[in-house]
Short mmCIF file of C-alpha atoms in Angstrom, two decimals:
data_model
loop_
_atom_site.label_atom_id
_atom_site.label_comp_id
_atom_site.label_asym_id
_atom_site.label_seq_id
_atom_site.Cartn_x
_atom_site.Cartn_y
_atom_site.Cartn_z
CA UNK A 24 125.54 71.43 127.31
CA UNK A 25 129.01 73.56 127.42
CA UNK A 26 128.02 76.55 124.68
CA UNK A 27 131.01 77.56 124.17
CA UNK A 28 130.88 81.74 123.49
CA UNK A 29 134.87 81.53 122.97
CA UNK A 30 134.74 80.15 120.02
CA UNK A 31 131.80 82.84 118.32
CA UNK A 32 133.94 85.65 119.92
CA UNK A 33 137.07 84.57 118.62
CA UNK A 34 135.78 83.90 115.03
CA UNK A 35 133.66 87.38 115.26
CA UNK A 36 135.77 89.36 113.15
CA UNK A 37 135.79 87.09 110.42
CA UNK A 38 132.19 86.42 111.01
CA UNK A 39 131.31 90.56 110.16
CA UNK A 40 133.73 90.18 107.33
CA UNK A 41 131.79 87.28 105.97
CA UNK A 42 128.74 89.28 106.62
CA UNK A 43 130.45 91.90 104.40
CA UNK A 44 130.94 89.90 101.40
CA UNK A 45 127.66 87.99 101.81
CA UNK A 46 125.84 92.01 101.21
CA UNK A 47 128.16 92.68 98.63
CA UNK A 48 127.61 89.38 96.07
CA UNK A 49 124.08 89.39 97.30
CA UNK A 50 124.00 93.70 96.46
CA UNK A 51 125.53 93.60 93.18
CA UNK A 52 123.74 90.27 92.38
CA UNK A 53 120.34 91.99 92.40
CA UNK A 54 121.28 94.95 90.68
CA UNK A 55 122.64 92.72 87.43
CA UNK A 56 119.70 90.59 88.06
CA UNK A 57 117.65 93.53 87.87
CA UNK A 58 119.16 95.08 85.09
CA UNK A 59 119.59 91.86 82.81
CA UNK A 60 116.37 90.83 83.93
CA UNK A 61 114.66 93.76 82.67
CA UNK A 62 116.03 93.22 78.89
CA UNK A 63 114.96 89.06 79.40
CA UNK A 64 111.77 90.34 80.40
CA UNK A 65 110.98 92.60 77.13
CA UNK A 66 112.84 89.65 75.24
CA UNK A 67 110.08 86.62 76.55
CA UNK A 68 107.35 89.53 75.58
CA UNK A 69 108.18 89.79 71.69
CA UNK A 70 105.54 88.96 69.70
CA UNK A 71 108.07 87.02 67.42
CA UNK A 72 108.65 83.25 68.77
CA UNK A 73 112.21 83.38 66.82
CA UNK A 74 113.41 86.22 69.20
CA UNK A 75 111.33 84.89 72.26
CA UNK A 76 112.46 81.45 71.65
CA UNK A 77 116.08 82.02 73.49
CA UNK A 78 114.62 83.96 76.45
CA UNK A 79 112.44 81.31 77.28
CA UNK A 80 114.92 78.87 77.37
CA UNK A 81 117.26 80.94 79.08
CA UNK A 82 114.69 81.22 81.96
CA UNK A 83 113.45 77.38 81.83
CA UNK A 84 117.26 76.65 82.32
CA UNK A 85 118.38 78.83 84.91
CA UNK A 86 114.57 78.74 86.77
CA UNK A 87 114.55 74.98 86.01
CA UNK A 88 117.96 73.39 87.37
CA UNK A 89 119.94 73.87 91.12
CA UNK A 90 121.62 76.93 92.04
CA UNK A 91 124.28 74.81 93.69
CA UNK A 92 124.39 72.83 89.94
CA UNK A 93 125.09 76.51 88.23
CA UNK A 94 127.66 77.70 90.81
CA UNK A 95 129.77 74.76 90.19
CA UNK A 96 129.13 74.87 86.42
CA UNK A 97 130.09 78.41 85.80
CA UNK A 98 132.60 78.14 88.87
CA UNK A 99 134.58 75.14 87.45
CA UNK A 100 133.42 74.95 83.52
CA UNK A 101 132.15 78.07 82.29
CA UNK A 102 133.96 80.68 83.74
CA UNK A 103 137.55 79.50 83.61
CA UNK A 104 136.94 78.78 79.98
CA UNK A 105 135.86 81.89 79.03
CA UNK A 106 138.40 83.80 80.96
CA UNK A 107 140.92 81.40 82.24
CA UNK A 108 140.62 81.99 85.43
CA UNK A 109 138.18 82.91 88.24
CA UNK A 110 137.55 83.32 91.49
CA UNK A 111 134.77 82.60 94.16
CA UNK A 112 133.20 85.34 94.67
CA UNK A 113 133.62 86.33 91.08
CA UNK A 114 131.75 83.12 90.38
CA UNK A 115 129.26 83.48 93.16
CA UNK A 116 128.23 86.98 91.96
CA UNK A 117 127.79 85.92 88.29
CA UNK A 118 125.90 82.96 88.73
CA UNK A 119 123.71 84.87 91.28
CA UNK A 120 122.76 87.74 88.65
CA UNK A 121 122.08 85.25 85.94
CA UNK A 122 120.32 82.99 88.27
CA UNK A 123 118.35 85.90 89.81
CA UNK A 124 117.70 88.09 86.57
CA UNK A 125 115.55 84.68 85.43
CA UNK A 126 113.40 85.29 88.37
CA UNK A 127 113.11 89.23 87.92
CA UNK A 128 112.56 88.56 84.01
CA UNK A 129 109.30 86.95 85.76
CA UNK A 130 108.53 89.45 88.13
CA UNK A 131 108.74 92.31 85.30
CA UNK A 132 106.66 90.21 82.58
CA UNK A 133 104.02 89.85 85.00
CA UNK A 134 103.97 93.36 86.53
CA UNK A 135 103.88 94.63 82.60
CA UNK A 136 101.50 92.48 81.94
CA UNK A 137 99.11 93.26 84.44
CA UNK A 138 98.62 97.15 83.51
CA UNK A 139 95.54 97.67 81.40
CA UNK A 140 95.72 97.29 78.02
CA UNK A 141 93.49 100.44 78.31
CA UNK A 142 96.84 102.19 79.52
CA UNK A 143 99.07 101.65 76.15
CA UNK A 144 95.89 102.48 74.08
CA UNK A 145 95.47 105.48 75.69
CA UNK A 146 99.26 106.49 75.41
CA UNK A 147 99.31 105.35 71.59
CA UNK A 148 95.96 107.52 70.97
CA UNK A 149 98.04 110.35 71.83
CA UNK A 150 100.83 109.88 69.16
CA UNK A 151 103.24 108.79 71.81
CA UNK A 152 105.69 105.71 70.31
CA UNK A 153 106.28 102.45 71.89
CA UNK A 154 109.58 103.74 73.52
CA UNK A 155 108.01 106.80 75.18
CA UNK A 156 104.68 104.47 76.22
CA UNK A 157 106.40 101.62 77.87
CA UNK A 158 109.06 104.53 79.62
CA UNK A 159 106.51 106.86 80.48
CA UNK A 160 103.43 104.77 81.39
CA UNK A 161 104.22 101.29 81.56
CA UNK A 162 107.55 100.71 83.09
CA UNK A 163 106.57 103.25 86.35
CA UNK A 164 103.23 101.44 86.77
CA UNK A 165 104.72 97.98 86.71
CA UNK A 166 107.69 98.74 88.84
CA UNK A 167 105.46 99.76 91.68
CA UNK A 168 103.63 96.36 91.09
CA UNK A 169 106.50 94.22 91.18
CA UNK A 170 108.23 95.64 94.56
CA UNK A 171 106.61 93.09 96.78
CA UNK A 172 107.57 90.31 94.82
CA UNK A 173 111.13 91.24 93.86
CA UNK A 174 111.47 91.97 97.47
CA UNK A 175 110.88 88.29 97.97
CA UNK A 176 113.46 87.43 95.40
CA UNK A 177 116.21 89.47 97.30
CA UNK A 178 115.70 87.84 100.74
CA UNK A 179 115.75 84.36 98.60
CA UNK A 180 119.05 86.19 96.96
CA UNK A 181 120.64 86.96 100.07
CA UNK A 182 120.15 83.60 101.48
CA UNK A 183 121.01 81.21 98.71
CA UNK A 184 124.40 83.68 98.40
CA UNK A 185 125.48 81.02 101.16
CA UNK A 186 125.98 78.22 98.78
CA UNK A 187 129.13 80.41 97.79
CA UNK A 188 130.63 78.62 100.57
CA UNK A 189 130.86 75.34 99.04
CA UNK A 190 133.27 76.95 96.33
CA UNK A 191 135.00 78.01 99.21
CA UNK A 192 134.12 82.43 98.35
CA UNK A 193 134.64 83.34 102.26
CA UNK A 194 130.61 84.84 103.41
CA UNK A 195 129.40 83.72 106.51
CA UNK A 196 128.62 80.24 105.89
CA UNK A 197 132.19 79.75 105.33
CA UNK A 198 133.69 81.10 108.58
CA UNK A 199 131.10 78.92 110.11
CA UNK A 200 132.35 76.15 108.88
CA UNK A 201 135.76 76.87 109.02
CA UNK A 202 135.15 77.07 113.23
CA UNK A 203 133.02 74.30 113.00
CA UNK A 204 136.08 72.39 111.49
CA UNK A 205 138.57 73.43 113.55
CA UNK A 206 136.57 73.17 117.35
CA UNK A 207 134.50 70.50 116.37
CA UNK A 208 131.93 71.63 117.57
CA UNK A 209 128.61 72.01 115.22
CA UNK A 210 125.99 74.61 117.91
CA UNK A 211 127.89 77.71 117.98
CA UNK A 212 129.11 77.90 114.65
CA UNK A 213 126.60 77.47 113.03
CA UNK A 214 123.70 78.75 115.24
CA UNK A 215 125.97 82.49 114.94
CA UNK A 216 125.32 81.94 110.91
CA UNK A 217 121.79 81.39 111.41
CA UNK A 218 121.88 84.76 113.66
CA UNK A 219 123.36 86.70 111.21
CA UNK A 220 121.10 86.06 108.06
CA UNK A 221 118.07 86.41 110.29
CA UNK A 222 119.02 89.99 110.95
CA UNK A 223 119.92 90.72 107.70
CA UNK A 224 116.92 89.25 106.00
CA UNK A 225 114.77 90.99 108.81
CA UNK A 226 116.71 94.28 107.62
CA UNK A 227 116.00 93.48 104.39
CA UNK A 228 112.34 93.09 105.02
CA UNK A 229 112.10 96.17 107.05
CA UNK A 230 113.31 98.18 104.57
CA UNK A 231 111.37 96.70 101.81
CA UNK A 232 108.26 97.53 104.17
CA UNK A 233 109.55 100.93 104.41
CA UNK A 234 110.13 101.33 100.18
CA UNK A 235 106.53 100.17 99.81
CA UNK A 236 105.34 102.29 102.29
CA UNK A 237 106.79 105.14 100.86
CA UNK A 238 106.16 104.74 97.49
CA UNK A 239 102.77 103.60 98.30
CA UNK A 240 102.61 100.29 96.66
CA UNK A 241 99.01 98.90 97.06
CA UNK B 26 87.72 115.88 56.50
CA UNK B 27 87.55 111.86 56.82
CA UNK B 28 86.68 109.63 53.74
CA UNK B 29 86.37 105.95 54.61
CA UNK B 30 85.69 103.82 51.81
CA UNK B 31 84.62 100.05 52.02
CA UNK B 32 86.14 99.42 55.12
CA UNK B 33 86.71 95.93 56.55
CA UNK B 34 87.66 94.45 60.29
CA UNK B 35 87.84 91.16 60.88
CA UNK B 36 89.26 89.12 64.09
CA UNK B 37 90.55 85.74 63.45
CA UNK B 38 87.33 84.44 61.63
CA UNK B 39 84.67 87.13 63.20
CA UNK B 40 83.81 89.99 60.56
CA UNK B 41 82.80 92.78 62.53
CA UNK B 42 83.02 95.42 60.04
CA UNK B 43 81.71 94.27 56.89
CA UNK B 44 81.28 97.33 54.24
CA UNK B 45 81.46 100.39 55.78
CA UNK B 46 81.58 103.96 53.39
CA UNK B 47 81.63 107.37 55.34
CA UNK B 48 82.31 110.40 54.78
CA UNK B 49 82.27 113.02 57.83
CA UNK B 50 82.78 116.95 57.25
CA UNK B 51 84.58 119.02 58.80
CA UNK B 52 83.48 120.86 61.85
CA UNK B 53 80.70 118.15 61.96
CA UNK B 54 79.52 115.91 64.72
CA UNK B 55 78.32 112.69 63.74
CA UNK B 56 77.09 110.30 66.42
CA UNK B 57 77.33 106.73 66.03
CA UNK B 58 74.01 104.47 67.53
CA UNK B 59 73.65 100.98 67.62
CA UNK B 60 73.15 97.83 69.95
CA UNK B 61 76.35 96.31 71.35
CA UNK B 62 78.35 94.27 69.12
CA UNK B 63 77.33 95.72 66.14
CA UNK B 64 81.00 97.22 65.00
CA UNK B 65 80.43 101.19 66.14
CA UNK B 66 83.69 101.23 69.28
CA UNK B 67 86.05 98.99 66.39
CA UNK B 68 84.59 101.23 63.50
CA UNK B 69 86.00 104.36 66.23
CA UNK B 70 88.81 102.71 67.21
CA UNK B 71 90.09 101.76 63.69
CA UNK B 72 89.88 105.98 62.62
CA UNK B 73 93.32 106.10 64.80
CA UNK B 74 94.38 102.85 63.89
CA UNK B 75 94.42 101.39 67.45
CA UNK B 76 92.52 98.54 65.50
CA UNK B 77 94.21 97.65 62.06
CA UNK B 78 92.41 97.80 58.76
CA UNK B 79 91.81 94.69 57.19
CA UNK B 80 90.47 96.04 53.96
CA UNK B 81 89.40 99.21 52.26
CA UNK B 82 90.71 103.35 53.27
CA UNK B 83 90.35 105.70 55.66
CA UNK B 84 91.27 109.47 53.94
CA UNK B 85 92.09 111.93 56.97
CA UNK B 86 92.73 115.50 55.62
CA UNK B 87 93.66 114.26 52.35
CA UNK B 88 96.04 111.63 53.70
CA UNK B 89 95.30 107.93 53.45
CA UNK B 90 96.37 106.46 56.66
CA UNK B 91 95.54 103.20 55.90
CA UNK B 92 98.34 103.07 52.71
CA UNK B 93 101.91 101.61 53.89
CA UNK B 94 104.72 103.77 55.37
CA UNK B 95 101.85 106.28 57.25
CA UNK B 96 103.99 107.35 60.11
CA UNK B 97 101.17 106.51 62.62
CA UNK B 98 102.16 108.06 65.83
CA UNK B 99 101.76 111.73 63.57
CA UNK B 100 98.23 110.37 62.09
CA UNK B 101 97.16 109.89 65.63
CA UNK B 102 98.00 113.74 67.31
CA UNK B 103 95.79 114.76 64.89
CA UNK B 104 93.40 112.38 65.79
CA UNK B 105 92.15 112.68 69.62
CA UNK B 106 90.68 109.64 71.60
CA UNK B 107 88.54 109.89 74.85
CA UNK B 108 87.90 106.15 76.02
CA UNK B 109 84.68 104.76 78.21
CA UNK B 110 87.08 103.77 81.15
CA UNK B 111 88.97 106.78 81.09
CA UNK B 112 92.56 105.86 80.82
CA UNK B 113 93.79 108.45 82.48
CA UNK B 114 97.70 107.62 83.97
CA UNK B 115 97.29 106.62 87.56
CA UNK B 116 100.75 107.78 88.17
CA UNK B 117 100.49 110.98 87.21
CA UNK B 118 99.01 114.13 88.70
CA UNK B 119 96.24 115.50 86.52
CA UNK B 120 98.31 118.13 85.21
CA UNK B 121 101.18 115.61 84.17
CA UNK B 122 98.51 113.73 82.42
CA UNK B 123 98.02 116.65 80.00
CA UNK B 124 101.27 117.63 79.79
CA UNK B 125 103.30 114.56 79.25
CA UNK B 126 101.74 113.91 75.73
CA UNK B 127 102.17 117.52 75.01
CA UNK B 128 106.42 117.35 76.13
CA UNK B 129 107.10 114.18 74.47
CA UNK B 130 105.19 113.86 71.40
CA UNK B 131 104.86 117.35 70.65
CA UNK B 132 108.50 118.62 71.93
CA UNK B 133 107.01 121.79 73.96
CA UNK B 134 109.32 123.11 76.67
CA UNK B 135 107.59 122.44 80.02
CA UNK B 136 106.19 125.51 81.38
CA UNK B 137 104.66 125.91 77.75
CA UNK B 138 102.61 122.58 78.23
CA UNK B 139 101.98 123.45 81.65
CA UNK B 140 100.15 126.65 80.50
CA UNK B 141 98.25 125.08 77.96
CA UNK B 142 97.67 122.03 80.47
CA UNK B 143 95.98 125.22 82.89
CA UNK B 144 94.12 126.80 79.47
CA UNK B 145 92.84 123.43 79.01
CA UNK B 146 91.86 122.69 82.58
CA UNK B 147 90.09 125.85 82.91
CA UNK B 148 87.92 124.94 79.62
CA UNK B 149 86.78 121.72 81.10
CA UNK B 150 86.60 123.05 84.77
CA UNK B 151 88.81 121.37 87.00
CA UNK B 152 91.58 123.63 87.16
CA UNK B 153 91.38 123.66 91.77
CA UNK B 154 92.35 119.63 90.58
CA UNK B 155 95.51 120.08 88.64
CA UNK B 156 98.37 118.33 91.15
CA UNK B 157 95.33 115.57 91.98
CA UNK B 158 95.70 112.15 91.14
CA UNK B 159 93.36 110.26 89.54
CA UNK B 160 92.37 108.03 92.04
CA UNK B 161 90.92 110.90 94.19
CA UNK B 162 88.35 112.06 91.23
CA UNK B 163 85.32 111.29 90.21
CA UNK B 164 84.39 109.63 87.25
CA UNK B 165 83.01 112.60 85.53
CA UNK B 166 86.03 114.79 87.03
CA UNK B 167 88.24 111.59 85.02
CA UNK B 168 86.15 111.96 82.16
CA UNK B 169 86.83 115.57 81.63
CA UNK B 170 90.68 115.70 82.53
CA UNK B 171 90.89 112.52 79.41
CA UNK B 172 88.87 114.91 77.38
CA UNK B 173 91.31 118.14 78.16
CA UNK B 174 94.21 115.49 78.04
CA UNK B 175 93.13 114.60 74.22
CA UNK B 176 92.49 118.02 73.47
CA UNK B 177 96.12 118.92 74.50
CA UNK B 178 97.62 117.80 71.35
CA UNK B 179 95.30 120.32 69.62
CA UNK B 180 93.91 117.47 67.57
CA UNK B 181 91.25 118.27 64.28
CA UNK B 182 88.76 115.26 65.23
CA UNK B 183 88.10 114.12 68.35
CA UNK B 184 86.57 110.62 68.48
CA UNK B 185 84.33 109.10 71.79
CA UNK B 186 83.86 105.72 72.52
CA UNK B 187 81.30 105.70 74.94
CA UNK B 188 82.53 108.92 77.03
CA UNK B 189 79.51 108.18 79.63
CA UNK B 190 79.23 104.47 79.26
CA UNK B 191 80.81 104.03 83.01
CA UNK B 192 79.69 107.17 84.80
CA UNK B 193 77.00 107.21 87.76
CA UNK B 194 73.95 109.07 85.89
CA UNK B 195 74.62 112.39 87.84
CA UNK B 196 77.91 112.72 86.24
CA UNK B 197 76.60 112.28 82.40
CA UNK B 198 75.64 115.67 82.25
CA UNK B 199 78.95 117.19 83.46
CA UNK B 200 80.92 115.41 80.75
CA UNK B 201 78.10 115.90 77.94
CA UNK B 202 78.22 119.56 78.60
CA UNK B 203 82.36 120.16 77.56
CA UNK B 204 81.39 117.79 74.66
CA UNK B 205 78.58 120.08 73.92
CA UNK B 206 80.48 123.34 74.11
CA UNK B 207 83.74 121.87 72.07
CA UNK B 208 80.90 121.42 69.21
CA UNK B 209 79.69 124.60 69.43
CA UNK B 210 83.29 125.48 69.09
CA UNK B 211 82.87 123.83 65.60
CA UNK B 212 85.25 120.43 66.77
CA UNK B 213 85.15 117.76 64.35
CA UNK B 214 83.83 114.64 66.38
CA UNK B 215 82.63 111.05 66.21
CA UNK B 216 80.79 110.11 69.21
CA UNK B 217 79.75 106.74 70.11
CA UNK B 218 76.76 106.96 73.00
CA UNK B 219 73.97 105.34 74.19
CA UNK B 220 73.03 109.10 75.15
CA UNK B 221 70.02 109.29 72.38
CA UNK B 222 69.47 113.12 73.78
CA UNK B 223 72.98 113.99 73.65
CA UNK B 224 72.63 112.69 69.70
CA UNK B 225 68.99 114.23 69.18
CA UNK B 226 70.69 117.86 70.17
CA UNK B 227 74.11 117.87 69.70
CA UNK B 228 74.53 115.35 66.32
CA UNK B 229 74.18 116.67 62.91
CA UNK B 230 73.75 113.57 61.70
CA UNK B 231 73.06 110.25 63.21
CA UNK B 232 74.78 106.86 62.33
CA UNK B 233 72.82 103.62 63.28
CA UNK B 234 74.91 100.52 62.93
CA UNK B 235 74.31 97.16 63.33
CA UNK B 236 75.72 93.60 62.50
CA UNK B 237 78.98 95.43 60.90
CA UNK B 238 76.95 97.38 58.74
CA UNK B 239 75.67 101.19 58.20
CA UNK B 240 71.78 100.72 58.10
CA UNK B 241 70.58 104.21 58.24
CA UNK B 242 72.12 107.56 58.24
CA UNK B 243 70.39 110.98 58.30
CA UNK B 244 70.05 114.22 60.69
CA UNK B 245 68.89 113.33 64.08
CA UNK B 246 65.63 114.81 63.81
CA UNK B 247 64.47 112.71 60.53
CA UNK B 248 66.63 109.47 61.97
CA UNK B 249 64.19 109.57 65.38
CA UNK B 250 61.20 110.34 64.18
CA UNK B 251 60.64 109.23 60.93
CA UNK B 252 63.34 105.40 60.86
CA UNK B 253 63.07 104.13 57.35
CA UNK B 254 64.72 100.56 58.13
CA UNK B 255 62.57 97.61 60.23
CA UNK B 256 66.29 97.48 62.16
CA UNK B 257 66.20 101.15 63.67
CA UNK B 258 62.69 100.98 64.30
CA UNK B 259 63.17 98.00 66.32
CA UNK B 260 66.63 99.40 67.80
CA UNK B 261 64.88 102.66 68.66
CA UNK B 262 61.49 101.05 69.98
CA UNK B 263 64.08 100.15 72.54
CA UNK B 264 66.11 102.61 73.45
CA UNK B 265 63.62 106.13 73.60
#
C-alpha cells in the first residue's frame, strides 16, 4: 500500500486549525454543561414533583434521543427560529452544553446525593440555612466526588464534538473528510483524525489524573 | 428552660413518640435511658427540630418553637447538637470546622472565630490538632472537636445523641470527661447514653423511655436502685 504522507502534510494546517475549534466547542461546551447542569441538578432534587417534573423530562429527552438527532434539530429547526440565523459551530456548541449539562445534572445529583445525610444535619444543628449548608458543606464534598465521572463525560464531550462535521462546523473530522473527498483516498485522512483525538483525549485524561491527584479525590 | 408538653412523632404510620411531657431546668443535666427504638435519639432530635413535631410544644426559653413562623435556623444556635457518628466536615481542617458555623451563622470577623475556635480547642484538649483533618483523628479526638464545634455558637443546651455510641471503649472516657466538666460548668444538657455510670454520676435526673413513652423519671440514685416500674426493672436487670 502507497500511504501517501503528502496528502496529511499538505492538509496539516487545517488539520491543527480543526484541532483548534474541536477544544474550543468541546471547552466552552463543558463549562455551560457544567454550569446549566448544576441548576438541572438542584431542579430534579426538589421535593415538589410540579417543579421536578420539567427537569426530568428535560434530561429523559436530551439523555434519551441521538446527539446527531439534536444537532440537526437545533442546527436546522430550533436555532434559526429562535434567532434567524445560525451557524455551525454556534449550533455545535449549544447543542453540546444542553446535551452535556443532562449528563452533569446526573453526575451532580448523584455526587449530592451520596454525602451523608449526617452532613446537612450536622450543618442545620448549627443554625446554618440551606444556602450556606449546600455552599459550604455539600457542594465542596460532592464536587470532589463527581471529578472522575465528569471527567468521563468530557472525553465523551470532546469526541462526540466530531459529529459537528456533518453540519459542516470545520473541527477535525471535517478537514478529514474534506481530503478524503478530494484525494480519494480514505487511510490517511482519516487515520490523522483518529491521531489527533487520541492525543487529545489522552491529554485530557492525563490531566484529569493530575486534578484528582491533586485534589486528592479518593 | 425547656417545657415540652404532649409531644407527638409519628413516621408515615409508625408512632414513635406517643405522649411525651418534660420539663428540664436550667443548668440541669438530664440523661435519657432506654432500649433502642424506644423514641429517646427522635425525642433529642425533635428539641432542634431536625425531626418535625407532629403534635403538641416544645417551650425553649420562653419561646415556643414548635408555633408557625419560628425562624428555625436562630432556635437552633441556641440549641447545640453533638451526633453518635460525629459529623464533623471532612473537608475542613479542625479549626475550620469550628469556625465556619461561627463566620456564617453568627457573622464574626475571622480572626475573632479563630480565637474562640483556639479557646474552645484548648477546653476540650486538642488544640496541637487545629489545621488536622478529620480523617487523621481518632474517634474520641472527632468526638471532642464536634463537641467544641457545637459549643462554638455559645449555645444554652447542649443535646447528645449517643456521644460514645461509636467509640472503641478506651476513648469513652476521653469524651465523657469534657461532657463532665461542661456540667460542672453548670451547661444545660440532654444526653442520650448507654453510659449508665456516666448517668449514675453526672445526671441529675434520669429519663427511662420506652415504646414512645416516659415510664419513669427521678434522680439517678433513686431511678437505679430503687425502679418503681416492671419496665425499668427489666431494662436495668439488663444493662448494670
Amino acid at each position: 500500500m502507497n500511504f501517501r504522507f503528502d496528502i496529511i502534510q499538505e492538509y496539516l494546517p487545517f488539520f491543527l486549525q480543526g484541532m483548534g475549534l474541536t477544544i474550543l466547542m468541546s471547552v466552552i461546551g463543558v463549562l455551560m454543561g457544567c454550569i446549566l447542569g448544576f441548576f438541572i441538578a438542584l431542579g430534579k432534587m426538589s421535593p415538589i414533583l410540579i417543579v421536578r417534573l420539567p427537569f426530568i423530562w428535560y434530561i429523559n429527552f436530551l439523555r434519551g434521543t441521538p446527539l446527531l438527532v439534536q444537532l440537526f434539530l437545533f442546527h436546522f429547526a430550533v436555532l434559526p427560529s429562535l434567532l434567524g440565523e445560525t451557524t455551525p459551530v454556534l449550533s455545535v456548541i449549544v447543542t453540546l452544553s444542553l446535551n452535556s449539562s443532562a449528563y452533569v445534572a446526573e453526575i451532580f445529583r448523584a455526587g449530592l446525593q451520596s454525602i451523608d445525610k449526617g452532613q446537612a444535619e450536622a450543618a442545620h444543628s448549627l443554625g446554618m440555612n440551606k444556602v450556606q449548608v449546600m455552599w459550604h458543606v455539600l457542594l465542596p464534598q460532592a464536587f470532589k466526588r463527581s471529578i472522575p465521572p465528569l471527567g468521563n463525560e468530557f472525553i465523551v464531550l470532546l469526541k462526540d464534538s466530531s459529529l459537528g462535521a456533518m453540519i459542516a462546523a470545520q473541527d477535525v473530522l471535517y478537514w478529514g473528510r474534506a481530503a478524503s473527498n478530494e484525494y480519494l483516498k480514505v487511510w490517511e485522512p482519516y487515520l490523522m483524525v483518529a491521531l489527533i483525538y487520541l492525543v487529545l483525549t489522552l491529554s485530557l485524561t492525563y490531566l484529569l489524573n493530575y486534578i484528582e491527584k491533586r485534589l486528592d479525590v479518593k | 428552660m425547656i417545657s415540652v408538653k404532649h409531644l407527638r412523632k409519628t413516621f408515615g404510620e409508625t408512632e414513635v413518640l406517643k405522649d411525651i411531657s418534660m420539663d428540664i431546668h436550667s443548668q440541669e443535666v438530664v440523661v435519657v435511658i432506654g432500649p433502642s427504638g424506644s423514641g429517646k435519639s427522635t425525642f433529642l432530635r425533635c428539641l432542634n427540630l431536625i425531626e418535625s413535631v407532629t403534635d403538641g410544644s416544645i417551650v425553649i426559653d420562653g419561646q415556643e418553637i414548635t408555633a408557625s413562623g419560628v425562624n428555625v435556623n436562630t432556635l437552633r444556635t441556641e440549641v447545640g447538637m453533638v451526633f453518635q457518628q460525629f459529623n464533623l466536615f471532612p473537608h475542613k481542617t479542625v479549626l475550620e470546622n469550628i469556625t465556619l458555623p461561627i463566620v456564617t451563622v453568627r457573622k464574626w470577623k475571622k480572626h475573632q472565630a479563630e480565637e474562640k475556635a483556639m479557646d474552645l480547642l484548648q477546653k476540650v484538649g486538642l488544640l496541637e490538632k487545629a489545621s488536622a483533618y478529620p480523617d487523621s483523628l481518632s474517634g474520641g479526638q472527632k468526638q471532642r472537636v464536634a463537641i467544641a464545634r457545637a459549643l462554638g455558637m455559645e449555645p444554652k443546651v447542649m443535646l447528645f445523641d449517643e456521644p460514645t455510641s461509636a467509640l472503641d471503649p478506651e476513648m469513652v472516657g476521653e469524651v465523657l470527661g469534657v461532657m463532665k466538666q461542661l456540667a460542672e460548668e453548670g451547661m444545660t444538657m440532654v444526653v442520650v447514653t448507654h453510659e449508665m455510670g456516666f448517668a449514675r454520676e453526672v445526671g441529675d435526673r434520669v429519663v427511662f423511655m420506652d415504646d414512645g413513652y416516659v415510664v419513669e423519671e427521678k434522680p439517678p440514685k433513686e431511678l437505679f436502685e430503687k425502679p418503681e416500674h416492671e419496665r425499668t426493672k427489666a431494662f436495668l436487670s439488663k444493662v448494670l
